[in-house]
């Protein structure tokens, strides 16, 4: 029976020879040979091991085991993810030995943690009986399935595992992928794993993390299917009502996208194979799908559904506090998506409700402006067929002011997680915490978020001008501005992580990821090799 530890007292020699019998080597060898071929690494020492009974001598054994160690050092989680999609990965003994090799590596690095994080849930999915997977999965269920790899594990409370349970509770209340993303639950999970440090490899933590990964992935898939069903239902309603085209610019499509083309898009949409979960572009197809649902529901006049009330206190991603690396919940168990960035004061009993919008806080250095109604705002908007006006040189303060004025004129709708503003005839989506950074919050965190949003708005407008007017100069300026801001944002995220301000780090991290994805799209356009979304 294997004994798993954090390996803090093991030999730190990176060339340490693995300890394997020939039988164990023969089971794990096919996995390493396949990974070596996939990554164009030196081939293994044998074309096959089925007809070999043992090593001829000690020198050959050491050579073979050092080859395994060399492959381990060069293979990353992204390569393993690709391999796990092949039939060769569906062998319990080989996968178990592969996982155990990673667990027993001395002086583990972040890359080793990522591989273990991936392999342990894959092993669980491969070995768990259907009756376990089909029902709510408990700690004891996971520990029993993982017993051949980890040994006997008793349920013990670990502080580093507490955030996982709160994240899962929040995920269970989500009704769409947008709810999941807007609460930053994926980022919270990653931060919780990072914060665990060496305790990540404790058997109790490994069981808890495996359970978290499995349930969270299952929830993600369920919400994805819910979004696809909602899009199909919305298209059915639109086809009955008769409009031939829909404004789908939020989803990166045209302002008059044919309903027939949207139907074809929906019927042929498939979840992409995510080769690297750390790449910002890997989530773009899901983001487009979420935006398409919002575009269609907006065309139908469907009101957004608020998050289901939590039966237990849930983790906060904005508005809460993080102490000691553990995210604290919002007051009264409310989720950030259900809390208005600038709540109205309660009206006295017996008085009529006030139609006046709440008091809003101007960004630092700004003077309050007179608010206007949403109707007045629409009257002053340019007709959609009017030519886009000339874009003045990049002016951060001017764009920030325009965004701020729009948010004041039309306060965010309660229950809707996204708010739209327009910059140079280009729509820009803002999350609840981004809106709050403009109208109801102050301080360094809000300043950073406003800078991200301004950079994103500049870039969105510049991309639109490049597509419509072949304006290369403005796009180059916007990309340069965004690239100049990104190092500051990344440094701030690292600083927030170090000071355990998890909620602020999650929010800023999500906003910066959107900016990075937009920079990537802009640079592809600059190269004359626009992404499919850009071409559409």
mmCIF file of N, CA and C in Angstrom, residues 281-384:
data_model
loop_
_atom_site.group_PDB
_atom_site.id
_atom_site.type_symbol
_atom_site.label_atom_id
_atom_site.label_comp_id
_atom_site.label_asym_id
_atom_site.label_seq_id
_atom_site.Cartn_x
_atom_site.Cartn_y
_atom_site.Cartn_z
ATOM 1 N N UNK A 281 -7.486 32.420 -24.670
ATOM 2 C CA UNK A 281 -8.319 32.194 -25.838
ATOM 3 C C UNK A 281 -9.117 30.903 -25.735
ATOM 4 N N UNK A 282 -8.741 30.000 -24.801
ATOM 5 C CA UNK A 282 -9.401 28.695 -24.731
ATOM 6 C C UNK A 282 -10.848 28.807 -24.273
ATOM 7 N N UNK A 283 -11.205 29.876 -23.559
ATOM 8 C CA UNK A 283 -12.569 30.023 -23.053
ATOM 9 C C UNK A 283 -13.436 30.854 -23.989
ATOM 10 N N UNK A 284 -12.879 31.359 -25.072
ATOM 11 C CA UNK A 284 -13.611 32.284 -25.936
ATOM 12 C C UNK A 284 -14.875 31.669 -26.532
ATOM 13 N N UNK A 285 -14.860 30.404 -26.998
ATOM 14 C CA UNK A 285 -16.114 29.845 -27.543
ATOM 15 C C UNK A 285 -17.242 29.809 -26.517
ATOM 16 N N UNK A 286 -16.921 29.547 -25.256
ATOM 17 C CA UNK A 286 -17.952 29.547 -24.220
ATOM 18 C C UNK A 286 -18.458 30.968 -23.966
ATOM 19 N N UNK A 287 -17.556 31.925 -23.988
ATOM 20 C CA UNK A 287 -17.958 33.322 -23.806
ATOM 21 C C UNK A 287 -18.897 33.750 -24.924
ATOM 22 N N UNK A 288 -18.605 33.347 -26.150
ATOM 23 C CA UNK A 288 -19.470 33.686 -27.284
ATOM 24 C C UNK A 288 -20.845 33.056 -27.113
ATOM 25 N N UNK A 289 -20.877 31.824 -26.627
ATOM 26 C CA UNK A 289 -22.157 31.149 -26.419
ATOM 27 C C UNK A 289 -22.984 31.869 -25.359
ATOM 28 N N UNK A 290 -22.347 32.277 -24.261
ATOM 29 C CA UNK A 290 -23.066 33.005 -23.213
ATOM 30 C C UNK A 290 -23.615 34.325 -23.745
ATOM 31 N N UNK A 291 -22.808 35.021 -24.532
ATOM 32 C CA UNK A 291 -23.248 36.306 -25.091
ATOM 33 C C UNK A 291 -24.383 36.115 -26.086
ATOM 34 N N UNK A 292 -24.341 35.030 -26.857
ATOM 35 C CA UNK A 292 -25.415 34.773 -27.814
ATOM 36 C C UNK A 292 -26.734 34.543 -27.090
ATOM 37 N N UNK A 293 -26.687 33.808 -25.988
ATOM 38 C CA UNK A 293 -27.916 33.611 -25.219
ATOM 39 C C UNK A 293 -28.467 34.959 -24.751
ATOM 40 N N UNK A 294 -27.600 35.830 -24.277
ATOM 41 C CA UNK A 294 -28.043 37.140 -23.806
ATOM 42 C C UNK A 294 -28.603 37.978 -24.945
ATOM 43 N N UNK A 295 -27.980 37.910 -26.124
ATOM 44 C CA UNK A 295 -28.494 38.656 -27.283
ATOM 45 C C UNK A 295 -29.892 38.186 -27.663
ATOM 46 N N UNK A 296 -30.093 36.871 -27.695
ATOM 47 C CA UNK A 296 -31.391 36.330 -28.098
ATOM 48 C C UNK A 296 -32.465 36.639 -27.063
ATOM 49 N N UNK A 297 -32.128 36.507 -25.786
ATOM 50 C CA UNK A 297 -33.122 36.801 -24.752
ATOM 51 C C UNK A 297 -33.451 38.287 -24.711
ATOM 52 N N UNK A 298 -32.464 39.116 -25.007
ATOM 53 C CA UNK A 298 -32.739 40.555 -25.081
ATOM 54 C C UNK A 298 -33.675 40.856 -26.241
ATOM 55 N N UNK A 299 -33.476 40.177 -27.381
ATOM 56 C CA UNK A 299 -34.362 40.381 -28.530
ATOM 57 C C UNK A 299 -35.788 39.941 -28.222
ATOM 58 N N UNK A 300 -35.924 38.934 -27.368
ATOM 59 C CA UNK A 300 -37.251 38.453 -26.981
ATOM 60 C C UNK A 300 -37.850 39.253 -25.834
ATOM 61 N N UNK A 301 -37.033 40.097 -25.198
ATOM 62 C CA UNK A 301 -37.512 40.845 -24.047
ATOM 63 C C UNK A 301 -37.635 39.995 -22.805
ATOM 64 N N UNK A 302 -36.806 38.931 -22.721
ATOM 65 C CA UNK A 302 -36.858 38.039 -21.556
ATOM 66 C C UNK A 302 -36.076 38.665 -20.422
ATOM 67 N N UNK A 303 -36.696 38.767 -19.246
ATOM 68 C CA UNK A 303 -36.007 39.313 -18.076
ATOM 69 C C UNK A 303 -35.025 38.290 -17.549
ATOM 70 N N UNK A 304 -33.846 38.746 -17.109
ATOM 71 C CA UNK A 304 -32.854 37.797 -16.561
ATOM 72 C C UNK A 304 -33.341 37.160 -15.276
ATOM 73 N N UNK A 305 -32.995 35.896 -15.073
ATOM 74 C CA UNK A 305 -33.359 35.199 -13.841
ATOM 75 C C UNK A 305 -32.266 35.389 -12.810
ATOM 76 N N UNK A 306 -32.628 35.884 -11.627
ATOM 77 C CA UNK A 306 -31.609 36.004 -10.576
ATOM 78 C C UNK A 306 -31.177 34.642 -10.100
ATOM 79 N N UNK A 307 -30.050 34.615 -9.438
ATOM 80 C CA UNK A 307 -29.557 33.364 -8.870
ATOM 81 C C UNK A 307 -30.528 32.845 -7.829
ATOM 82 N N UNK A 308 -30.620 31.528 -7.752
ATOM 83 C CA UNK A 308 -31.454 30.915 -6.731
ATOM 84 C C UNK A 308 -30.878 31.235 -5.365
ATOM 85 N N UNK A 309 -31.753 31.518 -4.377
ATOM 86 C CA UNK A 309 -31.234 31.822 -3.037
ATOM 87 C C UNK A 309 -30.502 30.638 -2.462
ATOM 88 N N UNK A 310 -29.371 30.894 -1.860
ATOM 89 C CA UNK A 310 -28.558 29.810 -1.284
ATOM 90 C C UNK A 310 -29.159 29.375 0.033
ATOM 91 N N UNK A 311 -29.169 28.075 0.230
ATOM 92 C CA UNK A 311 -29.666 27.561 1.504
ATOM 93 C C UNK A 311 -28.612 27.661 2.580
ATOM 94 N N UNK A 312 -27.364 27.751 2.151
ATOM 95 C CA UNK A 312 -26.280 27.916 3.112
ATOM 96 C C UNK A 312 -25.406 29.058 2.671
ATOM 97 N N UNK A 313 -24.602 29.567 3.570
ATOM 98 C CA UNK A 313 -23.720 30.683 3.250
ATOM 99 C C UNK A 313 -22.752 30.301 2.154
ATOM 100 N N UNK A 314 -22.589 31.190 1.155
ATOM 101 C CA UNK A 314 -21.730 30.891 0.026
ATOM 102 C C UNK A 314 -20.569 31.859 -0.022
ATOM 103 N N UNK A 315 -19.531 31.460 -0.791
ATOM 104 C CA UNK A 315 -18.336 32.277 -0.915
ATOM 105 C C UNK A 315 -18.617 33.484 -1.759
ATOM 106 N N UNK A 316 -17.992 34.608 -1.414
ATOM 107 C CA UNK A 316 -18.150 35.840 -2.178
ATOM 108 C C UNK A 316 -16.994 36.015 -3.136
ATOM 109 N N UNK A 317 -17.281 36.682 -4.257
ATOM 110 C CA UNK A 317 -16.205 37.053 -5.173
ATOM 111 C C UNK A 317 -16.074 38.558 -5.276
ATOM 112 N N UNK A 318 -17.070 39.270 -4.805
ATOM 113 C CA UNK A 318 -16.936 40.721 -4.754
ATOM 114 C C UNK A 318 -17.771 41.211 -3.588
ATOM 115 N N UNK A 319 -17.238 42.160 -2.876
ATOM 116 C CA UNK A 319 -17.951 42.688 -1.735
ATOM 117 C C UNK A 319 -17.630 41.981 -0.443
ATOM 118 N N UNK A 320 -16.957 40.839 -0.498
ATOM 119 C CA UNK A 320 -16.582 40.125 0.712
ATOM 120 C C UNK A 320 -15.154 40.437 1.086
ATOM 121 N N UNK A 321 -14.664 39.769 2.123
ATOM 122 C CA UNK A 321 -13.285 39.989 2.567
ATOM 123 C C UNK A 321 -12.598 38.652 2.635
ATOM 124 N N UNK A 322 -11.321 38.647 2.402
ATOM 125 C CA UNK A 322 -10.532 37.419 2.504
ATOM 126 C C UNK A 322 -9.560 37.554 3.652
ATOM 127 N N UNK A 323 -9.643 36.613 4.557
ATOM 128 C CA UNK A 323 -8.739 36.631 5.693
ATOM 129 C C UNK A 323 -8.055 35.277 5.789
ATOM 130 N N UNK A 324 -6.727 35.306 5.858
ATOM 131 C CA UNK A 324 -5.990 34.064 5.994
ATOM 132 C C UNK A 324 -6.139 33.129 4.826
ATOM 133 N N UNK A 325 -6.416 33.706 3.619
ATOM 134 C CA UNK A 325 -6.510 32.887 2.420
ATOM 135 C C UNK A 325 -7.874 32.260 2.229
ATOM 136 N N UNK A 326 -8.841 32.524 3.130
ATOM 137 C CA UNK A 326 -10.164 31.933 3.009
ATOM 138 C C UNK A 326 -11.144 33.040 2.658
ATOM 139 N N UNK A 327 -11.921 32.838 1.589
ATOM 140 C CA UNK A 327 -12.861 33.862 1.160
ATOM 141 C C UNK A 327 -14.042 33.899 2.107
ATOM 142 N N UNK A 328 -14.358 35.087 2.593
ATOM 143 C CA UNK A 328 -15.477 35.250 3.508
ATOM 144 C C UNK A 328 -16.754 35.505 2.714
ATOM 145 N N UNK A 329 -17.904 35.003 3.169
ATOM 146 C CA UNK A 329 -19.143 35.182 2.432
ATOM 147 C C UNK A 329 -19.684 36.591 2.568
ATOM 148 N N UNK A 330 -20.557 36.960 1.616
ATOM 149 C CA UNK A 330 -21.252 38.226 1.722
ATOM 150 C C UNK A 330 -22.276 38.147 2.856
ATOM 151 N N UNK A 331 -22.672 39.287 3.304
ATOM 152 C CA UNK A 331 -23.664 39.329 4.359
ATOM 153 C C UNK A 331 -24.975 38.726 3.867
ATOM 154 N N UNK A 332 -25.690 38.037 4.751
ATOM 155 C CA UNK A 332 -26.983 37.429 4.475
ATOM 156 C C UNK A 332 -26.911 36.349 3.408
ATOM 157 N N UNK A 333 -25.670 35.908 3.065
ATOM 158 C CA UNK A 333 -25.543 34.820 2.108
ATOM 159 C C UNK A 333 -25.861 35.201 0.694
ATOM 160 N N UNK A 334 -25.891 36.506 0.347
ATOM 161 C CA UNK A 334 -26.233 36.928 -1.003
ATOM 162 C C UNK A 334 -25.045 36.790 -1.924
ATOM 163 N N UNK A 335 -25.350 36.437 -3.154
ATOM 164 C CA UNK A 335 -24.292 36.320 -4.153
ATOM 165 C C UNK A 335 -24.030 37.678 -4.761
ATOM 166 N N UNK A 336 -22.842 37.920 -5.326
ATOM 167 C CA UNK A 336 -22.550 39.203 -5.916
ATOM 168 C C UNK A 336 -23.459 39.532 -7.069
ATOM 169 N N UNK A 337 -23.949 38.508 -7.797
ATOM 170 C CA UNK A 337 -24.816 38.785 -8.927
ATOM 171 C C UNK A 337 -26.177 39.289 -8.479
ATOM 172 N N UNK A 338 -26.574 39.016 -7.239
ATOM 173 C CA UNK A 338 -27.877 39.434 -6.759
ATOM 174 C C UNK A 338 -27.812 40.682 -5.908
ATOM 175 N N UNK A 339 -26.668 41.274 -5.794
ATOM 176 C CA UNK A 339 -26.496 42.480 -4.986
ATOM 177 C C UNK A 339 -26.228 43.652 -5.903
ATOM 178 N N UNK A 340 -27.065 44.668 -5.828
ATOM 179 C CA UNK A 340 -26.849 45.842 -6.664
ATOM 180 C C UNK A 340 -25.590 46.560 -6.232
ATOM 181 N N UNK A 341 -24.748 47.056 -7.195
ATOM 182 C CA UNK A 341 -23.521 47.750 -6.822
ATOM 183 C C UNK A 341 -23.780 48.981 -5.968
ATOM 184 N N UNK A 342 -24.940 49.586 -6.144
ATOM 185 C CA UNK A 342 -25.268 50.764 -5.350
ATOM 186 C C UNK A 342 -26.679 50.607 -4.815
ATOM 187 N N UNK A 343 -26.856 49.915 -3.693
ATOM 188 C CA UNK A 343 -28.191 49.580 -3.212
ATOM 189 C C UNK A 343 -28.981 50.812 -2.802
ATOM 190 N N UNK A 344 -30.282 50.765 -3.109
ATOM 191 C CA UNK A 344 -31.154 51.877 -2.700
ATOM 192 C C UNK A 344 -31.436 51.789 -1.204
ATOM 193 N N UNK A 345 -31.503 52.926 -0.536
ATOM 194 C CA UNK A 345 -31.881 52.885 0.882
ATOM 195 C C UNK A 345 -33.341 52.468 1.017
ATOM 196 N N UNK A 346 -33.622 51.735 2.065
ATOM 197 C CA UNK A 346 -34.987 51.271 2.277
ATOM 198 C C UNK A 346 -35.914 52.454 2.544
ATOM 199 N N UNK A 347 -37.065 52.456 1.866
ATOM 200 C CA UNK A 347 -38.037 53.535 2.045
ATOM 201 C C UNK A 347 -38.800 53.329 3.340
ATOM 202 N N UNK A 348 -39.158 54.425 4.052
ATOM 203 C CA UNK A 348 -39.926 54.284 5.294
ATOM 204 C C UNK A 348 -41.284 53.653 5.007
ATOM 205 N N UNK A 349 -41.798 52.922 5.985
ATOM 206 C CA UNK A 349 -43.094 52.305 5.820
ATOM 207 C C UNK A 349 -44.158 53.357 5.570
ATOM 208 N N UNK A 350 -45.044 53.022 4.605
ATOM 209 C CA UNK A 350 -46.135 53.927 4.308
ATOM 210 C C UNK A 350 -45.801 54.969 3.274
ATOM 211 N N UNK A 351 -44.576 55.100 2.882
ATOM 212 C CA UNK A 351 -44.212 56.097 1.891
ATOM 213 C C UNK A 351 -44.172 55.456 0.521
ATOM 214 N N UNK A 352 -44.368 56.260 -0.499
ATOM 215 C CA UNK A 352 -44.332 55.768 -1.876
ATOM 216 C C UNK A 352 -42.894 55.529 -2.278
ATOM 217 N N UNK A 353 -42.648 54.509 -3.085
ATOM 218 C CA UNK A 353 -41.277 54.253 -3.531
ATOM 219 C C UNK A 353 -40.773 55.379 -4.407
ATOM 220 N N UNK A 354 -39.539 55.719 -4.223
ATOM 221 C CA UNK A 354 -38.943 56.820 -4.979
ATOM 222 C C UNK A 354 -38.460 56.329 -6.326
ATOM 223 N N UNK A 355 -38.715 57.115 -7.378
ATOM 224 C CA UNK A 355 -38.243 56.777 -8.722
ATOM 225 C C UNK A 355 -36.858 57.337 -8.983
ATOM 226 N N UNK A 356 -36.342 58.111 -8.044
ATOM 227 C CA UNK A 356 -35.030 58.723 -8.221
ATOM 228 C C UNK A 356 -33.937 57.681 -8.082
ATOM 229 N N UNK A 357 -32.967 57.666 -9.021
ATOM 230 C CA UNK A 357 -31.894 56.675 -8.912
ATOM 231 C C UNK A 357 -31.052 56.921 -7.676
ATOM 232 N N UNK A 358 -30.347 55.902 -7.207
ATOM 233 C CA UNK A 358 -29.563 56.054 -5.980
ATOM 234 C C UNK A 358 -28.395 56.992 -6.175
ATOM 235 N N UNK A 359 -27.868 57.451 -5.041
ATOM 236 C CA UNK A 359 -26.672 58.286 -5.088
ATOM 237 C C UNK A 359 -25.521 57.471 -5.647
ATOM 238 N N UNK A 360 -24.805 58.032 -6.617
ATOM 239 C CA UNK A 360 -23.707 57.329 -7.252
ATOM 240 C C UNK A 360 -22.414 58.070 -6.994
ATOM 241 N N UNK A 361 -21.352 57.320 -6.873
ATOM 242 C CA UNK A 361 -20.042 57.875 -6.540
ATOM 243 C C UNK A 361 -19.251 58.075 -7.817
ATOM 244 N N UNK A 362 -18.732 59.262 -8.036
ATOM 245 C CA UNK A 362 -17.922 59.528 -9.224
ATOM 246 C C UNK A 362 -16.535 58.950 -9.049
ATOM 247 N N UNK A 363 -15.885 58.559 -10.167
ATOM 248 C CA UNK A 363 -14.493 58.124 -10.063
ATOM 249 C C UNK A 363 -13.622 59.231 -9.497
ATOM 250 N N UNK A 364 -12.484 58.858 -8.946
ATOM 251 C CA UNK A 364 -11.591 59.832 -8.342
ATOM 252 C C UNK A 364 -11.253 60.940 -9.327
ATOM 253 N N UNK A 365 -11.386 62.173 -8.887
ATOM 254 C CA UNK A 365 -11.032 63.298 -9.737
ATOM 255 C C UNK A 365 -12.166 63.792 -10.612
ATOM 256 N N UNK A 366 -13.338 63.136 -10.573
ATOM 257 C CA UNK A 366 -14.475 63.535 -11.403
ATOM 258 C C UNK A 366 -15.469 64.325 -10.573
ATOM 259 N N UNK A 367 -16.195 65.221 -11.233
ATOM 260 C CA UNK A 367 -17.263 65.962 -10.591
ATOM 261 C C UNK A 367 -18.590 65.322 -10.946
ATOM 262 N N UNK A 368 -19.536 65.269 -10.012
ATOM 263 C CA UNK A 368 -20.837 64.672 -10.323
ATOM 264 C C UNK A 368 -21.486 65.394 -11.490
ATOM 265 N N UNK A 369 -22.179 64.634 -12.331
ATOM 266 C CA UNK A 369 -22.894 65.220 -13.458
ATOM 267 C C UNK A 369 -24.374 64.956 -13.278
ATOM 268 N N UNK A 370 -25.182 65.729 -13.967
ATOM 269 C CA UNK A 370 -26.617 65.584 -13.863
ATOM 270 C C UNK A 370 -27.054 64.316 -14.560
ATOM 271 N N UNK A 371 -27.831 63.481 -13.889
ATOM 272 C CA UNK A 371 -28.265 62.228 -14.489
ATOM 273 C C UNK A 371 -29.406 62.483 -15.457
ATOM 274 N N UNK A 372 -29.511 61.604 -16.441
ATOM 275 C CA UNK A 372 -30.595 61.686 -17.411
ATOM 276 C C UNK A 372 -31.306 60.360 -17.438
ATOM 277 N N UNK A 373 -32.512 60.371 -17.922
ATOM 278 C CA UNK A 373 -33.282 59.131 -17.977
ATOM 279 C C UNK A 373 -32.785 58.249 -19.099
ATOM 280 N N UNK A 374 -33.187 56.995 -19.051
ATOM 281 C CA UNK A 374 -32.785 56.065 -20.102
ATOM 282 C C UNK A 374 -33.381 56.473 -21.431
ATOM 283 N N UNK A 375 -34.622 57.010 -21.396
ATOM 284 C CA UNK A 375 -35.254 57.439 -22.643
ATOM 285 C C UNK A 375 -34.483 58.589 -23.267
ATOM 286 N N UNK A 376 -34.077 59.553 -22.417
ATOM 287 C CA UNK A 376 -33.319 60.681 -22.939
ATOM 288 C C UNK A 376 -31.997 60.229 -23.516
ATOM 289 N N UNK A 377 -31.400 59.246 -22.866
ATOM 290 C CA UNK A 377 -30.134 58.726 -23.362
ATOM 291 C C UNK A 377 -30.296 58.127 -24.741
ATOM 292 N N UNK A 378 -31.443 57.426 -24.984
ATOM 293 C CA UNK A 378 -31.675 56.816 -26.283
ATOM 294 C C UNK A 378 -31.937 57.877 -27.341
ATOM 295 N N UNK A 379 -32.592 58.979 -26.949
ATOM 296 C CA UNK A 379 -32.884 60.029 -27.919
ATOM 297 C C UNK A 379 -31.613 60.682 -28.437
ATOM 298 N N UNK A 380 -30.596 60.778 -27.604
ATOM 299 C CA UNK A 380 -29.365 61.442 -28.023
ATOM 300 C C UNK A 380 -28.412 60.499 -28.723
ATOM 301 N N UNK A 381 -28.733 59.193 -28.751
ATOM 302 C CA UNK A 381 -27.841 58.245 -29.398
ATOM 303 C C UNK A 381 -27.891 58.413 -30.909
ATOM 304 N N UNK A 382 -26.777 58.145 -31.571
ATOM 305 C CA UNK A 382 -26.715 58.237 -33.016
ATOM 306 C C UNK A 382 -27.521 57.117 -33.646
ATOM 307 N N UNK A 383 -28.181 57.398 -34.810
ATOM 308 C CA UNK A 383 -28.887 56.316 -35.515
ATOM 309 C C UNK A 383 -27.914 55.225 -35.896
ATOM 310 N N UNK A 384 -28.362 53.979 -35.935
ATOM 311 C CA UNK A 384 -27.433 52.882 -36.224
ATOM 312 C C UNK A 384 -26.830 52.944 -37.615
#
